[in-house]
Structure formats: C-alpha cells, structure tokens
Coordinates of C-alpha atoms in Angstrom, one line a residue:
X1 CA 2.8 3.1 -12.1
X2 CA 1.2 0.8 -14.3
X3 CA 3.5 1.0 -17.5
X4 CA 0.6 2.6 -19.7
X5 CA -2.8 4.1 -19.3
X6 CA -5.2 1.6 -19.7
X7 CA -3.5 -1.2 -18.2
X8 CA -4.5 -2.7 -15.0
X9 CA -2.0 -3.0 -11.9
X10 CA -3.3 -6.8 -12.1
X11 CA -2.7 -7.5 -15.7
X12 CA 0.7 -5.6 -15.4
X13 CA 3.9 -7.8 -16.3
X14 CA 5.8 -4.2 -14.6
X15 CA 5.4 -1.8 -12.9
X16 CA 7.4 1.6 -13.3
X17 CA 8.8 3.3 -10.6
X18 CA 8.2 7.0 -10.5
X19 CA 9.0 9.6 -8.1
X20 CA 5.7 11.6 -6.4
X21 CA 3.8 12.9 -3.8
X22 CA 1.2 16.2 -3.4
X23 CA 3.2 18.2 -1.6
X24 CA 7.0 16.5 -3.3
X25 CA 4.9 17.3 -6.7
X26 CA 3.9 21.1 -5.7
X27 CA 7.6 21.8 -4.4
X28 CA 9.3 20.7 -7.8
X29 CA 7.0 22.6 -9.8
X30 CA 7.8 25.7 -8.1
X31 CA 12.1 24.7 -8.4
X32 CA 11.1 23.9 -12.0
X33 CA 9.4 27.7 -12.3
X34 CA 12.5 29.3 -10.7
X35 CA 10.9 29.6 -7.4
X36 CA 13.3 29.0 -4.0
X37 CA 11.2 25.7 -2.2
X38 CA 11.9 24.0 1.3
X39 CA 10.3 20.7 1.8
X40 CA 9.5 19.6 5.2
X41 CA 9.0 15.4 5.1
X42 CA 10.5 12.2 5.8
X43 CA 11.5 9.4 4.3
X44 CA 12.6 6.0 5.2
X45 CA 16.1 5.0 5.4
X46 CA 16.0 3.0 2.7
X47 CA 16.4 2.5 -1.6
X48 CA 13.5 4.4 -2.1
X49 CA 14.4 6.9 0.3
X50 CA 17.4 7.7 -1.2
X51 CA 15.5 8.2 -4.9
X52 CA 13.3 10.5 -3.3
X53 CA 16.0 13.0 -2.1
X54 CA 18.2 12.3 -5.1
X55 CA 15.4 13.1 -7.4
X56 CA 14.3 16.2 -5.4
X57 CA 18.0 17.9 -4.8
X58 CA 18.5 17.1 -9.0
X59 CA 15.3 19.4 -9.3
X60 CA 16.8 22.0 -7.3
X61 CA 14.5 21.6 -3.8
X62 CA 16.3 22.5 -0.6
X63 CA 15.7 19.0 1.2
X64 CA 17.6 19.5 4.3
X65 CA 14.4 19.4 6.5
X66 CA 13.5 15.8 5.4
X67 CA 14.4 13.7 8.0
X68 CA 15.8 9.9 7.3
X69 CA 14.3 7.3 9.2
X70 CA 15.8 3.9 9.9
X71 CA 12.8 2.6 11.7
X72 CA 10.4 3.3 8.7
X73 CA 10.0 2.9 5.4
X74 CA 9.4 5.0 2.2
X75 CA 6.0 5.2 1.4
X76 CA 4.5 3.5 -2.1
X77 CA 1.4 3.9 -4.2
X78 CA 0.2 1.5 -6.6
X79 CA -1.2 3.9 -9.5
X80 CA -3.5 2.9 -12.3
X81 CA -4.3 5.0 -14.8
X82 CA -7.5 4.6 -17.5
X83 CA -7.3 4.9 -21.0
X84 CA -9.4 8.0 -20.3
X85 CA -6.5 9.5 -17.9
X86 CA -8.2 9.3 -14.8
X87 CA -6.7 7.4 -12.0
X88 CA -7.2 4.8 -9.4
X89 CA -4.4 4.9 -6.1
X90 CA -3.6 1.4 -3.9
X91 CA -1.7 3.1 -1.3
X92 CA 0.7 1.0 0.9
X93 CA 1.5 3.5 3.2
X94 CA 1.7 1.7 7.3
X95 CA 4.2 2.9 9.2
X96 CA 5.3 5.5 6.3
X97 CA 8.1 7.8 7.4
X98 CA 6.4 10.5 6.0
X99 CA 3.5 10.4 8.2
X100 CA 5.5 9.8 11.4
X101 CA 7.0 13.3 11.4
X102 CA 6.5 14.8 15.0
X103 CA 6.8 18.5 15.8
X104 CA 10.3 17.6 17.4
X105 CA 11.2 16.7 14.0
X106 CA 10.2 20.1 12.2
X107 CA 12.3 23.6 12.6
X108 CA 10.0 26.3 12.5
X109 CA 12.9 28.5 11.2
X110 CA 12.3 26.9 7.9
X111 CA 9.5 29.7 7.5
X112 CA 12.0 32.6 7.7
X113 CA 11.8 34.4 4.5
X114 CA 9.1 32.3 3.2
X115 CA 6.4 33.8 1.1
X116 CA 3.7 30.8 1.4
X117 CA 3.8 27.6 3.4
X118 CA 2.0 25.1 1.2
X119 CA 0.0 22.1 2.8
X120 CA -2.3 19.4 1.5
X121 CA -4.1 16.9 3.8
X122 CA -2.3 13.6 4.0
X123 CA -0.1 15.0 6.5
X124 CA -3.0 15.0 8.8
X125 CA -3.7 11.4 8.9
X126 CA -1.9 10.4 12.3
X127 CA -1.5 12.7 15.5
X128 CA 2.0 13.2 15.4
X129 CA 1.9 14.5 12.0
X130 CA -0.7 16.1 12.4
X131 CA 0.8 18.0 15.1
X132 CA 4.3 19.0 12.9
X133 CA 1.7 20.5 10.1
X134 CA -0.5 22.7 13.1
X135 CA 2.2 23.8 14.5
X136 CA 3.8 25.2 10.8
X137 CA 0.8 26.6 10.2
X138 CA 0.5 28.5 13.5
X139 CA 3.9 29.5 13.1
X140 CA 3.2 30.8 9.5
X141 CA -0.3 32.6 10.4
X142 CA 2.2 34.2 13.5
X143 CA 4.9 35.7 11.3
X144 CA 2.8 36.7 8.1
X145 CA 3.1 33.8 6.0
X146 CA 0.4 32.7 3.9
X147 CA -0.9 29.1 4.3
X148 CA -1.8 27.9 1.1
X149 CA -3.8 24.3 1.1
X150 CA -5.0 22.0 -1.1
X151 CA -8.1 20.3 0.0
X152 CA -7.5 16.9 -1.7
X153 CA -9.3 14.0 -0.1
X154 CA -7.7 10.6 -0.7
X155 CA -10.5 8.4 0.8
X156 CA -8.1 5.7 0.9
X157 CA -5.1 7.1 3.0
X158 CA -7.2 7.9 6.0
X159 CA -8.9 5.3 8.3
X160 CA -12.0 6.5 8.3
X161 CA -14.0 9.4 6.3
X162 CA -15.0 11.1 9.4
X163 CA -11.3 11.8 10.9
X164 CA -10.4 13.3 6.9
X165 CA -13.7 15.6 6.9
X166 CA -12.8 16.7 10.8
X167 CA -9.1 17.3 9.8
X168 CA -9.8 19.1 6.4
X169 CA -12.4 21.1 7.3
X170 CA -10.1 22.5 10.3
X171 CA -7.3 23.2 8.1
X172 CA -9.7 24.4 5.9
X173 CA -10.2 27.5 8.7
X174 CA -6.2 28.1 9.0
X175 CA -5.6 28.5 5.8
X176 CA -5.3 31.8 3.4
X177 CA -5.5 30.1 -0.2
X178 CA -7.6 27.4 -0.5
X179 CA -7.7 24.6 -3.9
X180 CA -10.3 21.9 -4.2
X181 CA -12.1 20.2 -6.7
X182 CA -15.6 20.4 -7.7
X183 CA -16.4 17.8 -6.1
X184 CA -14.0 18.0 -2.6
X185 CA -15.8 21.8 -2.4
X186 CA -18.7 19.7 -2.1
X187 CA -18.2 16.8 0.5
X188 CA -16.5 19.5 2.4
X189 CA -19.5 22.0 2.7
X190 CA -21.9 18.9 2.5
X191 CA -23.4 20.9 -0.7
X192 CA -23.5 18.3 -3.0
X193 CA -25.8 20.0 -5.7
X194 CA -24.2 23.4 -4.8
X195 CA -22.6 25.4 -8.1
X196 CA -18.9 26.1 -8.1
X197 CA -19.4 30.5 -7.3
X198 CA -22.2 29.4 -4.2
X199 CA -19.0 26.3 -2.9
X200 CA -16.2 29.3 -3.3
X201 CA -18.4 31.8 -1.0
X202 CA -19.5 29.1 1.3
X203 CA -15.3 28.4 1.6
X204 CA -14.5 32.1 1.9
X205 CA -16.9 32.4 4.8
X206 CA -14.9 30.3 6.7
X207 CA -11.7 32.2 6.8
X208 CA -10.0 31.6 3.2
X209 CA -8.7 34.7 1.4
X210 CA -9.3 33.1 -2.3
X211 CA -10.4 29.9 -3.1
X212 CA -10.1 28.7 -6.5
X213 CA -12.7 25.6 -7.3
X214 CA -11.2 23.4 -10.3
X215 CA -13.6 21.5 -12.8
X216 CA -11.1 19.4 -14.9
X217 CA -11.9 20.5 -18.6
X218 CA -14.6 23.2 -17.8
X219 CA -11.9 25.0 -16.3
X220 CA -11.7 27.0 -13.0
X221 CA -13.8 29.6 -10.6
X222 CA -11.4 32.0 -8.5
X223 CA -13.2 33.7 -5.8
X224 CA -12.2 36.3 -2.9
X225 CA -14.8 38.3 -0.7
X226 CA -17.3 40.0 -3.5
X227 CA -15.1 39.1 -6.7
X228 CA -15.8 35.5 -8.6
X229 CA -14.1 35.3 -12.2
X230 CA -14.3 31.9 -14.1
X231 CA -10.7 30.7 -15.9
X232 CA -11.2 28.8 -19.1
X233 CA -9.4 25.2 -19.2
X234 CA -6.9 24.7 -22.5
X235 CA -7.3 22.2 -25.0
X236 CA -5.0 19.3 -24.2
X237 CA -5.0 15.5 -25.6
X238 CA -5.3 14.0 -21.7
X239 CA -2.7 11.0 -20.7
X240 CA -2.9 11.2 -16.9
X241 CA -4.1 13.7 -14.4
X242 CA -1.8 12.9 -11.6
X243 CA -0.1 15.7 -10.7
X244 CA -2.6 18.5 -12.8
X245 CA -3.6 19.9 -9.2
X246 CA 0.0 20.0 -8.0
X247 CA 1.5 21.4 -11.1
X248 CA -2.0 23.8 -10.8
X249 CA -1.0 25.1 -7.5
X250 CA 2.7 25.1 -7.6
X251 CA 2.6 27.4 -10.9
X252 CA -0.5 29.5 -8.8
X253 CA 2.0 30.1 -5.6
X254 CA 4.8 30.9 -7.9
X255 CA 3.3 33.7 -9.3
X256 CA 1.7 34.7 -6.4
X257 CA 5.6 34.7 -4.3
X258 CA 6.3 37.1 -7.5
X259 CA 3.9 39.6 -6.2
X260 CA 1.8 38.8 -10.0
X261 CA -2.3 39.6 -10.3
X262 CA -4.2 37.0 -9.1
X263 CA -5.7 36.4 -12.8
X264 CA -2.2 36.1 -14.3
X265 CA -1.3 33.7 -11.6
X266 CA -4.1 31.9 -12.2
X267 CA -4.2 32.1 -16.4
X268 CA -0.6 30.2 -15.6
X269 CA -1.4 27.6 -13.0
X270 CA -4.1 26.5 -15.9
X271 CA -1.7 26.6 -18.3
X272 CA 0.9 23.8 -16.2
X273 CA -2.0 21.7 -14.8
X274 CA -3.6 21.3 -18.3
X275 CA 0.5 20.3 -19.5
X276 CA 0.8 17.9 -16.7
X277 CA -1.8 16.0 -18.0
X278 CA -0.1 15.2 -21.2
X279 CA 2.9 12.9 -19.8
X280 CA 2.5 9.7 -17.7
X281 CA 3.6 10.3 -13.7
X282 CA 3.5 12.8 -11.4
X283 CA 7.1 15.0 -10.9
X284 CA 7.8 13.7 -14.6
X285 CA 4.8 15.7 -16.0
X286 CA 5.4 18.6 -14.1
X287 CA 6.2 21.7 -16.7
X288 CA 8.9 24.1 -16.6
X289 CA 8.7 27.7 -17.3
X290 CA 9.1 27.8 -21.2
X291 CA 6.1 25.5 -21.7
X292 CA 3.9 27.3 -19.2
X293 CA 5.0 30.5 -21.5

C-alpha cells in the first residue's frame, strides 16, 4: 500500500507491506467472528509466502491446504488509495502461485463438514485454476454445501474482459449465494440502467438462491425468489474500502453457518463492511465480533 490515502504509488517514498487477498480477506473475517475456516491456495516458496501463512495461522485459519511452491512466486498488488477512500490496484501477478493451483493440488475432503464453500473470481483466470475451483464447487453442490460467490470483477487481473464475463457469468450459475456490486450486477446482466431489485431478480433467475446487490453508502438490496428487502448502510468516516466486500461477506456466511435469519445476517455483514472501511488495508481492517456487536 501506498503509506496514506491520498498519496500516489508514484509519489510514494514507501510503500507498506500488508497482508490481503478476496478470498485470504473473507476467510479471516470469519476466524475473527469465531467461525471454523479452511483456505484452499498457494503461495510461492518465498518471504512473502511465508507472511502469508504466518499471518493467516496467527488469525486462527486452518492453512494446511495451501500449497508452497518453489517454482512460483507470491503474488503482489500495488494499492492506491484516494483521499476519498476509493482505490486503484497495479497487480503484479505472472506466474502467481496462487493462480497455478491444479485440481491435483486441491483435496476435495476439505468440504467435509463444511457449511459453505466461498469463492470469488480471480481463481478463474487460468485453466488450471480454474479447473481446482469447478471441481470444489461440483464437489460442494454434490454433498449439500452451499457455494457462496462474490462476483468481483478486477478488470486488471484477467487478460481480456471477455474470458472474466464468460468465467463469471458461469460461476454465476453454480452458485447458491451470490454478492456483487451495483455496478458488477450490471456488466454481468448487460443491464446497465437496470435498478438494484430488477439486477437481483434477473441474478436469481439464473440459479442463485439470494443475491444481495451492494451500493456503497446507499446500503444494500437482499433478494430470494418473491422477497426483495433493502438494508440501510451505517454512518462511517470512510478511510479505504479494500476489504468492505470481504469483511461484508465473511460476517454474511458467518451468520448464515450459525443457522441466523437472513436479515440478521445481513444487518451484521453491513455492520463489518461499513467498519472495514475505517482502517487502512485489507485483513487489518477486518472487524472482530465485539465491534460488529
């Protein structure tokens, strides 16, 4: 990261290192909310490798399916944040360990007692990852496990738009719980004037069981089959949103793995994303259970 919002990665005399990722960020908010959480990943044999996992076992997540890879490296992100908290990503992410994981690589027996498997989209950038998240998420659809996924679309981590839209649109079919932005609901339905209740029905009707639709400030739309209820955002003084849709749906699934309403899950995963965005990182902004109270 850039050492302050506001400050621009070229004007930076440092740079601070901080430990993130959409699905690392999701699985420490759920350790942080008392929740039991596998992550599935790689990393790169390296300095920054061994960060990663020492950061993630101090938060309590079960890393023993991320593999360590000597012939790749840890994957890095440049981050810039405005003075207005939003952000701007320089990935530098070739030959990333995490995105060589193969389905040789994953154990599916990593699902057993598992209440959700959660995926985002990065994963699906090259084949052979592509292939390890498919096959978790058959695996999960066979044996009862939701397959939560969040629809984020980082333009910059895929080669092309077209191979992103193809891939997230697919997983878009496989999956139970569905979280996107305003404005991914739109790209993804090619609706770009469509209103957050028409994006979440449009969504359900292609095999979600809820789909919540997040609008920053104006807060967010929850929708299943029939039902649409809109969540009022709380009042924060913004710093930086990375990490307010991890901490959003990592606070959602924990409540959910609780067996709690889906209005009280979601009154909570509003409450941590609108925190998140108060600190400066991503798995350092994430809060824990007393603040989300």
């Amino acid at each position: 990261f850039a050492p302050r919002p506001g400050v621009a990665i070229a004007d930076a005399d440092v740079l601070v290192p901080m430990v993130g990722g959409a699905p690392a960020n999701v699985a420490v908010q759920l350790a942080r909310l008392g929740v039991p959480v596998r992550f599935v990943s790689a990393v790169g044999n390296d300095p920054f490798g061994a960060r990663v996992l020492r950061a993630l076992q101090a938060e309590g997540v079960d890393v023993r399916a991320v593999r360590r890879r000597a012939d790749r490296r840890t994957g890095v992100t440049l981050v810039e944040v405005g003075a207005d908290g939003e952000r701007r990503f320089f990935p530098f992410r070739e030959n990333s360990a995490d995105l060589s994981i193969a389905p040789a690589d994953v154990d599916l027996r990593v699902l057993r007692g598992a209440a959700i498997l959660h995926t985002g989209t990065v994963s699906l950038r090259m084949p052979q990852a592509r292939a390890a998240t498919r096959a978790l998420v058959r695996e999960a659809r066979a044996c009862g496990v939701m397959v939560s996924l969040d629809g984020n679309l980082r333009w910059g981590m895929f080669p092309s738009r077209t191979l992103l839209l193809r891939v997230a649109r697919a997983a878009l079919r496989q999956a139970d719980i569905v979280k996107a932005t305003r404005e991914e609901a739109r790209v993804l339905l090619e609706a770009p004037r469509a209103q957050d209740e028409e994006l979440a029905q449009r969504m359900l009707a292609r095999g979600p069981r809820l789909v919540l639709i997040t609008a920053d400030a104006e807060g967010t739309l929850v929708a299943t089959q029939g039902i649409a209820v809109h969540v009022a955002a709380l009042p924060v003084v913004a710093v930086d949103a990375t990490g307010a849709g991890d901490a959003f749906v990592g606070a959602l699934a924990a409540e959910l793995a609780r067996g709690a309403s889906t209005l009280a899950a979601l009154r909570r995963a509003c409450a941590a994303g609108a925190l998140s965005t108060t600190v400066l990182g991503a798995i350092a902004s994430l809060p824990r259970r007393a603040d989300v109270e």
